[in-house]
Every structure is written in C-alpha cells, then in structure tokens.
C-alpha cells in the first residue's frame, strides 16, 4: 500500500476552509429558485424551472439513463422519471434504448436543443455581466481551474491514483 503524506498546517487548513466556504456560497446561489427563473426569463422560453436543469443535463450528457440523471442532479429517481416524462410530453426529449436494452435513455430532441441553445445564450449574457470587470486571462484561468477541480472531485479522494489500484 502506498503511503501518503498529509501536510497539516494552518495555511492549508485556512485554504481548504476558504475553498469550502466559496463552494457553499456558489452552490447556494446556484440552487436559488430565483436564479433558475431569471435564466428561463432571460432565455425567453416557457419552461417550469424544475425541468430546465434536467433538460440541460440531458443535452450535455445524453443519452443518459434516468438513474444516472437523478444521481447527477441529486433528486429522487421517481421524481426525475416523472419530470423526464413531462419533458417528453413537451417534445423536448425522447427516449431510446441504451446499450443494455432494458434501460431507456433520455436524449434531447431538436426542439429541446433549440431551447438549450436559448439557455446557453442567456447564460453567456449573464456571465458577461458577472465577469465584465475581470481580466480575460483571469476568466480563462478560472475556467481551466474549475475544469481541473471538477475532474479531480469526481474521483474518490481516498483512492490514490498513483497506487495503480
């Protein structure tokens, strides 16, 4: 078993605490219903705010099974199943057989893609306002570091990738 060195010092504790607090702040803002309503309004679309995050994830990650979708958005499987059925009835997503024929996967339709394109444009307009006072290099660095963090956080923090296990 490979040993790990854990550096325990005040600086690291303060840094990790600051990172955690920033994440709490970001998640709190992202989870506000008003933010979703503002995004839908800015996009000029008519869609229940509970459905639009599912539509976006299906467009970005699809085809995707309901269990994986529910896990990814932190909602109950049965709730997500009903919500996807609603998206399907609106013509925004369809269902197709996956590699395992027993699993039906959600996939965005052309009508749904038009809607996610409108949401992307609204997100970009809102982002331009947020970052208008930032240096372009800082925004690029933030995007790079967020991707690096997102990739790293997806891994099991207790499974050392260097150990080959």
N, CA and C atoms as an extended XYZ file, in Angstrom:
495
Properties=species:S:1:pos:R:3:atomname:S:1:resname:S:1:resid:I:1 pbc="F F F"
N         0.843       -1.179        0.000 N   UNK     1
C         0.000        0.000        0.000 CA  UNK     1
C         0.889        1.244        0.000 C   UNK     1
N         0.565        2.167       -0.868 N   UNK     2
C         1.332        3.391       -0.980 CA  UNK     2
C         0.977        4.330        0.156 C   UNK     2
N         1.989        4.906        0.790 N   UNK     3
C         1.708        5.857        1.864 CA  UNK     3
C         1.498        7.240        1.257 C   UNK     3
N         0.763        8.043        1.957 N   UNK     4
C         0.512        9.408        1.525 CA  UNK     4
C         1.051       10.359        2.571 C   UNK     4
N         1.504       11.470        2.111 N   UNK     5
C         1.943       12.499        3.038 CA  UNK     5
C         0.819       13.529        3.137 C   UNK     5
N         0.333       13.748        4.329 N   UNK     6
C        -0.668       14.765        4.574 CA  UNK     6
C        -0.008       15.908        5.304 C   UNK     6
N         0.012       17.051        4.670 N   UNK     7
C         0.624       18.216        5.284 CA  UNK     7
C        -0.460       18.932        6.078 C   UNK     7
N        -0.280       18.959        7.374 N   UNK     8
C        -1.250       19.597        8.253 CA  UNK     8
C        -0.623       20.870        8.800 C   UNK     8
N        -1.009       21.966        8.234 N   UNK     9
C        -0.554       23.225        8.797 CA  UNK     9
C        -1.671       24.252        8.682 C   UNK     9
N        -1.513       25.328        9.369 N   UNK    10
C        -2.548       26.354        9.430 CA  UNK    10
C        -2.871       26.901        8.052 C   UNK    10
N        -1.848       27.118        7.238 N   UNK    11
C        -2.077       27.668        5.903 CA  UNK    11
C        -2.999       26.758        5.100 C   UNK    11
N        -2.719       25.457        5.081 N   UNK    12
C        -3.562       24.535        4.323 CA  UNK    12
C        -4.972       24.483        4.887 C   UNK    12
N        -5.106       24.478        6.190 N   UNK    13
C        -6.439       24.462        6.805 CA  UNK    13
C        -7.231       25.700        6.389 C   UNK    13
N        -6.575       26.844        6.428 N   UNK    14
C        -7.251       28.086        6.047 CA  UNK    14
C        -7.633       28.073        4.572 C   UNK    14
N        -6.745       27.554        3.751 N   UNK    15
C        -7.026       27.479        2.316 CA  UNK    15
C        -8.195       26.543        2.045 C   UNK    15
N        -8.192       25.363        2.659 N   UNK    16
C        -9.285       24.419        2.446 CA  UNK    16
C       -10.603       24.980        2.977 C   UNK    16
N       -10.545       25.652        4.104 N   UNK    17
C       -11.767       26.263        4.650 CA  UNK    17
C       -12.281       27.339        3.695 C   UNK    17
N       -11.394       28.159        3.161 N   UNK    18
C       -11.799       29.205        2.219 CA  UNK    18
C       -12.403       28.599        0.954 C   UNK    18
N       -11.797       27.525        0.450 N   UNK    19
C       -12.351       26.834       -0.719 CA  UNK    19
C       -13.742       26.280       -0.421 C   UNK    19
N       -13.880       25.666        0.738 N   UNK    20
C       -15.168       25.093        1.111 CA  UNK    20
C       -16.232       26.174        1.252 C   UNK    20
N       -15.882       27.273        1.886 N   UNK    21
C       -16.841       28.364        2.036 CA  UNK    21
C       -17.244       28.945        0.687 C   UNK    21
N       -16.281       29.073       -0.226 N   UNK    22
C       -16.600       29.571       -1.566 CA  UNK    22
C       -17.548       28.602       -2.287 C   UNK    22
N       -17.298       27.304       -2.138 N   UNK    23
C       -18.185       26.312       -2.762 CA  UNK    23
C       -19.593       26.386       -2.180 C   UNK    23
N       -19.697       26.542       -0.876 N   UNK    24
C       -21.011       26.683       -0.242 CA  UNK    24
C       -21.731       27.904       -0.808 C   UNK    24
N       -21.008       29.015       -0.938 N   UNK    25
C       -21.609       30.227       -1.493 CA  UNK    25
C       -22.067       30.011       -2.929 C   UNK    25
N       -21.243       29.371       -3.737 N   UNK    26
C       -21.586       29.118       -5.143 CA  UNK    26
C       -22.804       28.202       -5.241 C   UNK    26
N       -22.782       27.106       -4.496 N   UNK    27
C       -23.912       26.167       -4.535 CA  UNK    27
C       -25.191       26.847       -4.046 C   UNK    27
N       -25.076       27.668       -3.017 N   UNK    28
C       -26.250       28.376       -2.502 CA  UNK    28
C       -26.857       29.281       -3.569 C   UNK    28
N       -26.015       30.006       -4.282 N   UNK    29
C       -26.507       30.880       -5.346 CA  UNK    29
C       -27.103       30.045       -6.480 C   UNK    29
N       -26.406       28.993       -6.878 N   UNK    30
C       -26.879       28.163       -7.995 CA  UNK    30
C       -28.192       27.447       -7.677 C   UNK    30
N       -28.457       27.171       -6.410 N   UNK    31
C       -29.673       26.455       -6.023 CA  UNK    31
C       -30.869       27.362       -5.767 C   UNK    31
N       -30.690       28.656       -5.878 N   UNK    32
C       -31.804       29.576       -5.645 CA  UNK    32
C       -32.815       29.475       -6.785 C   UNK    32
N       -34.073       29.272       -6.442 N   UNK    33
C       -35.094       29.198       -7.494 CA  UNK    33
C       -35.157       30.477       -8.337 C   UNK    33
N       -34.863       31.610       -7.721 N   UNK    34
C       -34.902       32.874       -8.450 CA  UNK    34
C       -33.887       32.896       -9.593 C   UNK    34
N       -32.741       32.228       -9.389 N   UNK    35
C       -31.725       32.177      -10.445 CA  UNK    35
C       -32.239       31.405      -11.656 C   UNK    35
N       -32.895       30.275      -11.390 N   UNK    36
C       -33.457       29.489      -12.486 CA  UNK    36
C       -34.549       30.280      -13.204 C   UNK    36
N       -35.400       30.944      -12.435 N   UNK    37
C       -36.460       31.749      -13.040 CA  UNK    37
C       -35.876       32.872      -13.889 C   UNK    37
N       -34.820       33.510      -13.404 N   UNK    38
C       -34.166       34.585      -14.164 CA  UNK    38
C       -33.557       34.034      -15.449 C   UNK    38
N       -32.966       32.860      -15.383 N   UNK    39
C       -32.356       32.245      -16.574 CA  UNK    39
C       -33.431       31.935      -17.621 C   UNK    39
N       -34.524       31.335      -17.184 N   UNK    40
C       -35.613       30.993      -18.102 CA  UNK    40
C       -36.195       32.270      -18.716 C   UNK    40
N       -36.397       33.280      -17.895 N   UNK    41
C       -36.924       34.561      -18.371 CA  UNK    41
C       -35.960       35.204      -19.378 C   UNK    41
N       -34.660       35.232      -19.042 N   UNK    42
C       -33.655       35.827      -19.930 CA  UNK    42
C       -33.572       35.081      -21.246 C   UNK    42
N       -33.785       33.762      -21.212 N   UNK    43
C       -33.742       32.948      -22.436 CA  UNK    43
C       -34.991       33.137      -23.288 C   UNK    43
N       -36.035       33.733      -22.697 N   UNK    44
C       -37.269       33.964      -23.443 CA  UNK    44
C       -38.033       32.677      -23.727 C   UNK    44
N       -37.921       31.721      -22.821 N   UNK    45
C       -38.609       30.446      -23.018 CA  UNK    45
C       -39.648       30.246      -21.927 C   UNK    45
N       -40.551       29.325      -22.189 N   UNK    46
C       -41.556       28.977      -21.198 CA  UNK    46
C       -41.307       27.531      -20.789 C   UNK    46
N       -40.764       27.371      -19.583 N   UNK    47
C       -40.463       26.036      -19.086 CA  UNK    47
C       -40.412       26.092      -17.566 C   UNK    47
N       -41.038       25.127      -16.936 N   UNK    48
C       -41.009       25.030      -15.475 CA  UNK    48
C       -39.556       25.012      -15.021 C   UNK    48
N       -39.228       25.828      -14.029 N   UNK    49
C       -37.832       25.938      -13.585 CA  UNK    49
C       -37.280       24.628      -13.052 C   UNK    49
N       -38.134       23.706      -12.610 N   UNK    50
C       -37.652       22.404      -12.135 CA  UNK    50
C       -37.227       21.517      -13.305 C   UNK    50
N       -37.730       21.809      -14.497 N   UNK    51
C       -37.429       20.979      -15.668 CA  UNK    51
C       -36.190       21.438      -16.423 C   UNK    51
N       -35.904       22.728      -16.384 N   UNK    52
C       -34.823       23.216      -17.230 CA  UNK    52
C       -33.446       22.647      -16.872 C   UNK    52
N       -33.103       22.452      -15.578 N   UNK    53
C       -31.798       21.829      -15.323 CA  UNK    53
C       -31.707       20.402      -15.880 C   UNK    53
N       -32.817       19.667      -15.831 N   UNK    54
C       -32.813       18.306      -16.392 CA  UNK    54
C       -32.613       18.346      -17.893 C   UNK    54
N       -33.302       19.264      -18.551 N   UNK    55
C       -33.151       19.402      -19.997 CA  UNK    55
C       -31.702       19.697      -20.365 C   UNK    55
N       -31.079       20.595      -19.620 N   UNK    56
C       -29.683       20.964      -19.903 CA  UNK    56
C       -28.756       19.766      -19.698 C   UNK    56
N       -28.939       19.023      -18.610 N   UNK    57
C       -28.081       17.856      -18.352 CA  UNK    57
C       -28.291       16.794      -19.425 C   UNK    57
N       -29.531       16.575      -19.834 N   UNK    58
C       -29.797       15.595      -20.892 CA  UNK    58
C       -29.096       16.029      -22.177 C   UNK    58
N       -29.157       17.317      -22.491 N   UNK    59
C       -28.492       17.813      -23.704 CA  UNK    59
C       -26.980       17.664      -23.604 C   UNK    59
N       -26.406       17.950      -22.427 N   UNK    60
C       -24.953       17.906      -22.256 CA  UNK    60
C       -24.416       16.484      -22.097 C   UNK    60
N       -25.152       15.636      -21.380 N   UNK    61
C       -24.647       14.304      -21.018 CA  UNK    61
C       -25.355       13.164      -21.726 C   UNK    61
N       -26.408       13.482      -22.478 N   UNK    62
C       -27.218       12.430      -23.092 CA  UNK    62
C       -26.555       11.763      -24.264 C   UNK    62
N       -27.087       10.629      -24.654 N   UNK    63
C       -28.178        9.930      -23.997 CA  UNK    63
C       -27.785        9.487      -22.588 C   UNK    63
N       -28.767        9.593      -21.681 N   UNK    64
C       -28.500        9.295      -20.275 CA  UNK    64
C       -29.701        8.579      -19.665 C   UNK    64
N       -29.410        7.579      -18.860 N   UNK    65
C       -30.455        6.848      -18.159 CA  UNK    65
C       -30.998        7.664      -16.999 C   UNK    65
N       -32.212        7.352      -16.605 N   UNK    66
C       -32.879        8.102      -15.541 CA  UNK    66
C       -32.134        7.990      -14.216 C   UNK    66
N       -31.618        6.814      -13.899 N   UNK    67
C       -30.890        6.640      -12.628 CA  UNK    67
C       -29.650        7.536      -12.603 C   UNK    67
N       -28.883        7.542      -13.697 N   UNK    68
C       -27.695        8.393      -13.761 CA  UNK    68
C       -28.074        9.870      -13.727 C   UNK    68
N       -29.159       10.215      -14.408 N   UNK    69
C       -29.627       11.600      -14.408 CA  UNK    69
C       -30.030       12.025      -12.996 C   UNK    69
N       -30.803       11.189      -12.323 N   UNK    70
C       -31.242       11.502      -10.957 CA  UNK    70
C       -30.044       11.650      -10.031 C   UNK    70
N       -29.085       10.751      -10.169 N   UNK    71
C       -27.878       10.822       -9.342 CA  UNK    71
C       -27.127       12.128       -9.602 C   UNK    71
N       -27.034       12.513      -10.856 N   UNK    72
C       -26.287       13.714      -11.226 CA  UNK    72
C       -26.914       15.012      -10.763 C   UNK    72
N       -28.242       15.024      -10.619 N   UNK    73
C       -28.908       16.253      -10.188 CA  UNK    73
C       -29.335       16.201       -8.730 C   UNK    73
N       -29.059       15.081       -8.056 N   UNK    74
C       -29.359       14.975       -6.640 CA  UNK    74
C       -30.843       14.931       -6.325 C   UNK    74
N       -31.590       14.290       -7.213 N   UNK    75
C       -33.032       14.161       -6.989 CA  UNK    75
C       -33.396       12.682       -6.955 C   UNK    75
N       -34.562       12.417       -6.409 N   UNK    76
C       -35.091       11.060       -6.332 CA  UNK    76
C       -35.394       10.531       -7.740 C   UNK    76
N       -35.099        9.255       -7.957 N   UNK    77
C       -35.309        8.599       -9.249 CA  UNK    77
C       -36.756        8.752       -9.734 C   UNK    77
N       -37.718        8.548       -8.841 N   UNK    78
C       -39.122        8.601       -9.274 CA  UNK    78
C       -39.525       10.018       -9.670 C   UNK    78
N       -39.013       11.013       -8.960 N   UNK    79
C       -39.291       12.407       -9.303 CA  UNK    79
C       -38.714       12.725      -10.675 C   UNK    79
N       -37.464       12.337      -10.903 N   UNK    80
C       -36.812       12.606      -12.187 CA  UNK    80
C       -37.535       11.868      -13.312 C   UNK    80
N       -37.966       10.665      -13.068 N   UNK    81
C       -38.696        9.907      -14.078 CA  UNK    81
C       -39.963       10.650      -14.503 C   UNK    81
N       -40.713       11.170      -13.533 N   UNK    82
C       -41.923       11.949      -13.846 CA  UNK    82
C       -41.567       13.229      -14.604 C   UNK    82
N       -40.484       13.889      -14.180 N   UNK    83
C       -40.090       15.138      -14.835 CA  UNK    83
C       -39.622       14.892      -16.271 C   UNK    83
N       -38.910       13.814      -16.492 N   UNK    84
C       -38.480       13.481      -17.857 CA  UNK    84
C       -39.699       13.140      -18.710 C   UNK    84
N       -40.670       12.465      -18.131 N   UNK    85
C       -41.913       12.173      -18.866 CA  UNK    85
C       -42.591       13.478      -19.288 C   UNK    85
N       -42.547       14.480      -18.407 N   UNK    86
C       -43.113       15.791      -18.739 CA  UNK    86
C       -42.329       16.432      -19.885 C   UNK    86
N       -40.996       16.378      -19.812 N   UNK    87
C       -40.165       16.914      -20.906 CA  UNK    87
C       -40.470       16.187      -22.212 C   UNK    87
N       -40.705       14.896      -22.121 N   UNK    88
C       -41.033       14.098      -23.301 CA  UNK    88
C       -42.390       14.529      -23.874 C   UNK    88
N       -43.360       14.753      -22.992 N   UNK    89
C       -44.690       15.174      -23.459 CA  UNK    89
C       -44.647       16.556      -24.116 C   UNK    89
N       -43.659       17.363      -23.729 N   UNK    90
C       -43.477       18.695      -24.333 CA  UNK    90
C       -42.682       18.628      -25.630 C   UNK    90
N       -42.200       17.446      -25.982 N   UNK    91
C       -41.427       17.276      -27.211 CA  UNK    91
C       -39.984       17.737      -27.097 C   UNK    91
N       -39.489       17.902      -25.855 N   UNK    92
C       -38.129       18.403      -25.650 CA  UNK    92
C       -37.106       17.287      -25.524 C   UNK    92
N       -37.525       16.126      -25.087 N   UNK    93
C       -36.648       14.951      -25.017 CA  UNK    93
C       -37.394       13.739      -25.565 C   UNK    93
N       -36.620       12.766      -25.975 N   UNK    94
C       -37.160       11.483      -26.399 CA  UNK    94
C       -36.479       10.401      -25.590 C   UNK    94
N       -36.918        9.188      -25.795 N   UNK    95
C       -36.293        8.047      -25.114 CA  UNK    95
C       -35.846        7.057      -26.160 C   UNK    95
N       -34.703        6.444      -25.886 N   UNK    96
C       -34.165        5.433      -26.794 CA  UNK    96
C       -33.551        4.321      -25.975 C   UNK    96
N       -33.439        3.162      -26.598 N   UNK    97
C       -32.812        2.035      -25.914 CA  UNK    97
C       -31.322        2.302      -25.785 C   UNK    97
N       -30.774        1.923      -24.631 N   UNK    98
C       -29.342        2.065      -24.408 CA  UNK    98
C       -28.625        0.798      -24.802 C   UNK    98
N       -27.350        0.707      -24.449 N   UNK    99
C       -26.562       -0.500      -24.732 CA  UNK    99
C       -27.220       -1.704      -24.068 C   UNK    99
N       -27.705       -1.505      -22.859 N   UNK   100
C       -28.495       -2.514      -22.157 CA  UNK   100
C       -29.944       -2.238      -22.559 C   UNK   100
N       -30.497       -3.079      -23.393 N   UNK   101
C       -31.829       -2.852      -23.962 CA  UNK   101
C       -32.919       -2.654      -22.909 C   UNK   101
N       -32.657       -3.051      -21.677 N   UNK   102
C       -33.654       -2.873      -20.618 CA  UNK   102
C       -33.706       -1.436      -20.132 C   UNK   102
N       -32.672       -0.664      -20.411 N   UNK   103
C       -32.582        0.716      -19.932 CA  UNK   103
C       -32.933        1.667      -21.068 C   UNK   103
N       -33.920        2.515      -20.808 N   UNK   104
C       -34.290        3.552      -21.775 CA  UNK   104
C       -33.556        4.829      -21.389 C   UNK   104
N       -32.936        5.444      -22.359 N   UNK   105
C       -32.155        6.647      -22.103 CA  UNK   105
C       -32.856        7.874      -22.661 C   UNK   105
N       -32.706        8.976      -21.958 N   UNK   106
C       -33.267       10.249      -22.405 CA  UNK   106
C       -32.268       10.920      -23.340 C   UNK   106
N       -32.798       11.493      -24.406 N   UNK   107
C       -31.982       12.210      -25.377 CA  UNK   107
C       -32.747       13.465      -25.795 C   UNK   107
N       -32.025       14.551      -25.993 N   UNK   108
C       -32.670       15.814      -26.358 CA  UNK   108
C       -33.156       15.742      -27.811 C   UNK   108
N       -34.310       16.342      -28.064 N   UNK   109
C       -34.856       16.431      -29.412 CA  UNK   109
C       -34.385       17.734      -30.052 C   UNK   109
N       -34.602       17.911      -31.352 N   UNK   110
C       -34.258       19.204      -31.960 CA  UNK   110
C       -34.966       20.387      -31.286 C   UNK   110
N       -36.222       20.203      -30.893 N   UNK   111
C       -36.951       21.264      -30.176 CA  UNK   111
C       -36.282       21.545      -28.832 C   UNK   111
N       -35.853       20.499      -28.146 N   UNK   112
C       -35.152       20.671      -26.875 CA  UNK   112
C       -33.807       21.345      -27.068 C   UNK   112
N       -33.106       21.011      -28.143 N   UNK   113
C       -31.800       21.620      -28.435 CA  UNK   113
C       -31.961       23.114      -28.712 C   UNK   113
N       -33.021       23.490      -29.393 N   UNK   114
C       -33.293       24.913      -29.632 CA  UNK   114
C       -33.465       25.636      -28.297 C   UNK   114
N       -34.148       24.971      -27.365 N   UNK   115
C       -34.368       25.576      -26.050 CA  UNK   115
C       -33.059       25.677      -25.266 C   UNK   115
N       -32.218       24.631      -25.297 N   UNK   116
C       -30.947       24.708      -24.564 CA  UNK   116
C       -30.009       25.722      -25.208 C   UNK   116
N       -30.114       25.901      -26.523 N   UNK   117
C       -29.320       26.944      -27.172 CA  UNK   117
C       -29.731       28.328      -26.665 C   UNK   117
N       -31.028       28.540      -26.466 N   UNK   118
C       -31.511       29.817      -25.925 CA  UNK   118
C       -31.023       30.003      -24.493 C   UNK   118
N       -31.020       28.923      -23.715 N   UNK   119
C       -30.500       28.988      -22.340 CA  UNK   119
C       -29.000       29.278      -22.334 C   UNK   119
N       -28.253       28.663      -23.261 N   UNK   120
C       -26.814       28.932      -23.363 CA  UNK   120
C       -26.552       30.400      -23.675 C   UNK   120
N       -27.333       30.968      -24.588 N   UNK   121
C       -27.160       32.379      -24.945 CA  UNK   121
C       -27.476       33.275      -23.746 C   UNK   121
N       -28.522       32.938      -23.003 N   UNK   122
C       -28.873       33.707      -21.807 CA  UNK   122
C       -27.775       33.585      -20.754 C   UNK   122
N       -27.255       32.379      -20.576 N   UNK   123
C       -26.177       32.151      -19.600 CA  UNK   123
C       -24.942       32.973      -19.981 C   UNK   123
N       -24.649       33.037      -21.262 N   UNK   124
C       -23.492       33.825      -21.708 CA  UNK   124
C       -23.716       35.319      -21.450 C   UNK   124
N       -24.921       35.808      -21.731 N   UNK   125
C       -25.206       37.232      -21.465 CA  UNK   125
C       -25.070       37.533      -19.979 C   UNK   125
N       -25.599       36.648      -19.142 N   UNK   126
C       -25.499       36.847      -17.694 CA  UNK   126
C       -24.038       36.746      -17.239 C   UNK   126
N       -23.301       35.813      -17.808 N   UNK   127
C       -21.892       35.653      -17.463 CA  UNK   127
C       -21.059       36.857      -17.843 C   UNK   127
N       -21.377       37.451      -18.995 N   UNK   128
C       -20.639       38.650      -19.417 CA  UNK   128
C       -20.798       39.779      -18.400 C   UNK   128
N       -21.976       39.885      -17.822 N   UNK   129
C       -22.210       40.910      -16.795 CA  UNK   129
C       -21.398       40.585      -15.539 C   UNK   129
N       -21.415       39.326      -15.128 N   UNK   130
C       -20.681       38.913      -13.927 CA  UNK   130
C       -19.185       39.171      -14.082 C   UNK   130
N       -18.664       38.879      -15.262 N   UNK   131
C       -17.209       38.956      -15.470 CA  UNK   131
C       -16.750       40.235      -16.174 C   UNK   131
N       -17.624       41.214      -16.326 N   UNK   132
C       -17.254       42.403      -17.089 CA  UNK   132
C       -16.064       43.155      -16.497 C   UNK   132
N       -15.864       43.080      -15.190 N   UNK   133
C       -14.742       43.796      -14.581 CA  UNK   133
C       -13.499       42.905      -14.417 C   UNK   133
N       -13.599       41.659      -14.856 N   UNK   134
C       -12.477       40.723      -14.740 CA  UNK   134
C       -11.570       40.828      -15.959 C   UNK   134
N       -10.302       40.591      -15.737 N   UNK   135
C        -9.350       40.463      -16.821 CA  UNK   135
C        -9.651       39.157      -17.567 C   UNK   135
N        -9.565       39.170      -18.876 N   UNK   136
C        -9.878       37.981      -19.684 CA  UNK   136
C        -9.032       36.775      -19.269 C   UNK   136
N        -7.766       37.006      -18.958 N   UNK   137
C        -6.892       35.903      -18.529 CA  UNK   137
C        -7.381       35.281      -17.224 C   UNK   137
N        -7.926       36.111      -16.325 N   UNK   138
C        -8.454       35.580      -15.066 CA  UNK   138
C        -9.661       34.680      -15.310 C   UNK   138
N       -10.524       35.088      -16.232 N   UNK   139
C       -11.694       34.268      -16.562 CA  UNK   139
C       -11.245       32.945      -17.177 C   UNK   139
N       -10.279       32.997      -18.069 N   UNK   140
C        -9.756       31.775      -18.692 CA  UNK   140
C        -9.101       30.873      -17.647 C   UNK   140
N        -8.366       31.470      -16.723 N   UNK   141
C        -7.717       30.697      -15.662 CA  UNK   141
C        -8.758       30.075      -14.731 C   UNK   141
N        -9.805       30.829      -14.419 N   UNK   142
C       -10.885       30.285      -13.597 CA  UNK   142
C       -11.523       29.084      -14.289 C   UNK   142
N       -11.805       29.199      -15.567 N   UNK   143
C       -12.406       28.093      -16.314 CA  UNK   143
C       -11.487       26.873      -16.315 C   UNK   143
N       -10.208       27.103      -16.519 N   UNK   144
C        -9.252       25.993      -16.524 CA  UNK   144
C        -9.191       25.313      -15.158 C   UNK   144
N        -9.100       26.116      -14.103 N   UNK   145
C        -9.001       25.555      -12.757 CA  UNK   145
C       -10.306       24.894      -12.312 C   UNK   145
N       -11.437       25.451      -12.727 N   UNK   146
C       -12.710       24.806      -12.384 CA  UNK   146
C       -12.826       23.442      -13.059 C   UNK   146
N       -12.373       23.343      -14.319 N   UNK   147
C       -12.415       22.051      -15.014 CA  UNK   147
C       -11.494       21.056      -14.308 C   UNK   147
N       -10.318       21.535      -13.927 N   UNK   148
C        -9.366       20.678      -13.214 CA  UNK   148
C        -9.966       20.214      -11.892 C   UNK   148
N       -10.617       21.121      -11.174 N   UNK   149
C       -11.244       20.777       -9.911 CA  UNK   149
C       -12.408       19.808      -10.117 C   UNK   149
N       -13.238       20.080      -11.115 N   UNK   150
C       -14.377       19.202      -11.395 CA  UNK   150
C       -13.904       17.782      -11.714 C   UNK   150
N       -12.837       17.673      -12.492 N   UNK   151
C       -12.288       16.347      -12.811 CA  UNK   151
C       -11.749       15.667      -11.556 C   UNK   151
N       -11.048       16.426      -10.715 N   UNK   152
C       -10.446       15.849       -9.511 CA  UNK   152
C       -11.506       15.462       -8.484 C   UNK   152
N       -12.530       16.275       -8.327 N   UNK   153
C       -13.539       15.999       -7.308 CA  UNK   153
C       -14.396       14.792       -7.690 C   UNK   153
N       -14.407       14.455       -8.969 N   UNK   154
C       -15.163       13.285       -9.428 CA  UNK   154
C       -14.518       11.977       -8.986 C   UNK   154
N       -13.252       12.041       -8.622 N   UNK   155
C       -12.524       10.849       -8.190 CA  UNK   155
C       -12.764       10.594       -6.710 C   UNK   155
N       -12.549        9.358       -6.283 N   UNK   156
C       -12.629        9.014       -4.862 CA  UNK   156
C       -11.390        9.589       -4.184 C   UNK   156
N       -11.565       10.505       -3.221 N   UNK   157
C       -10.398       11.152       -2.609 CA  UNK   157
C        -9.537       10.199       -1.779 C   UNK   157
N       -10.063        9.024       -1.458 N   UNK   158
C        -9.297        8.082       -0.653 CA  UNK   158
C        -8.685        6.970       -1.487 C   UNK   158
N        -8.877        7.041       -2.808 N   UNK   159
C        -8.272        6.068       -3.703 CA  UNK   159
C        -7.105        6.757       -4.402 C   UNK   159
N        -5.905        6.434       -3.995 N   UNK   160
C        -4.712        7.086       -4.521 CA  UNK   160
C        -4.484        6.616       -5.960 C   UNK   160
N        -4.639        7.519       -6.958 N   UNK   161
C        -4.465        7.132       -8.353 CA  UNK   161
C        -3.030        6.703       -8.668 C   UNK   161
N        -2.087        7.104       -7.834 N   UNK   162
C        -0.681        6.726       -8.075 CA  UNK   162
C        -0.401        5.286       -7.663 C   UNK   162
N        -1.328        4.693       -6.876 N   UNK   163
C        -1.055        3.342       -6.368 CA  UNK   163
C        -1.367        2.262       -7.392 C   UNK   163
N        -2.097        2.655       -8.472 N   UNK   164
C        -2.418        1.683       -9.506 CA  UNK   164
C        -3.565        0.759       -9.122 C   UNK   164
N        -4.235        1.045       -8.008 N   UNK   165
C        -5.367        0.201       -7.603 CA  UNK   165
C        -6.682        0.794       -8.029 C   UNK   165
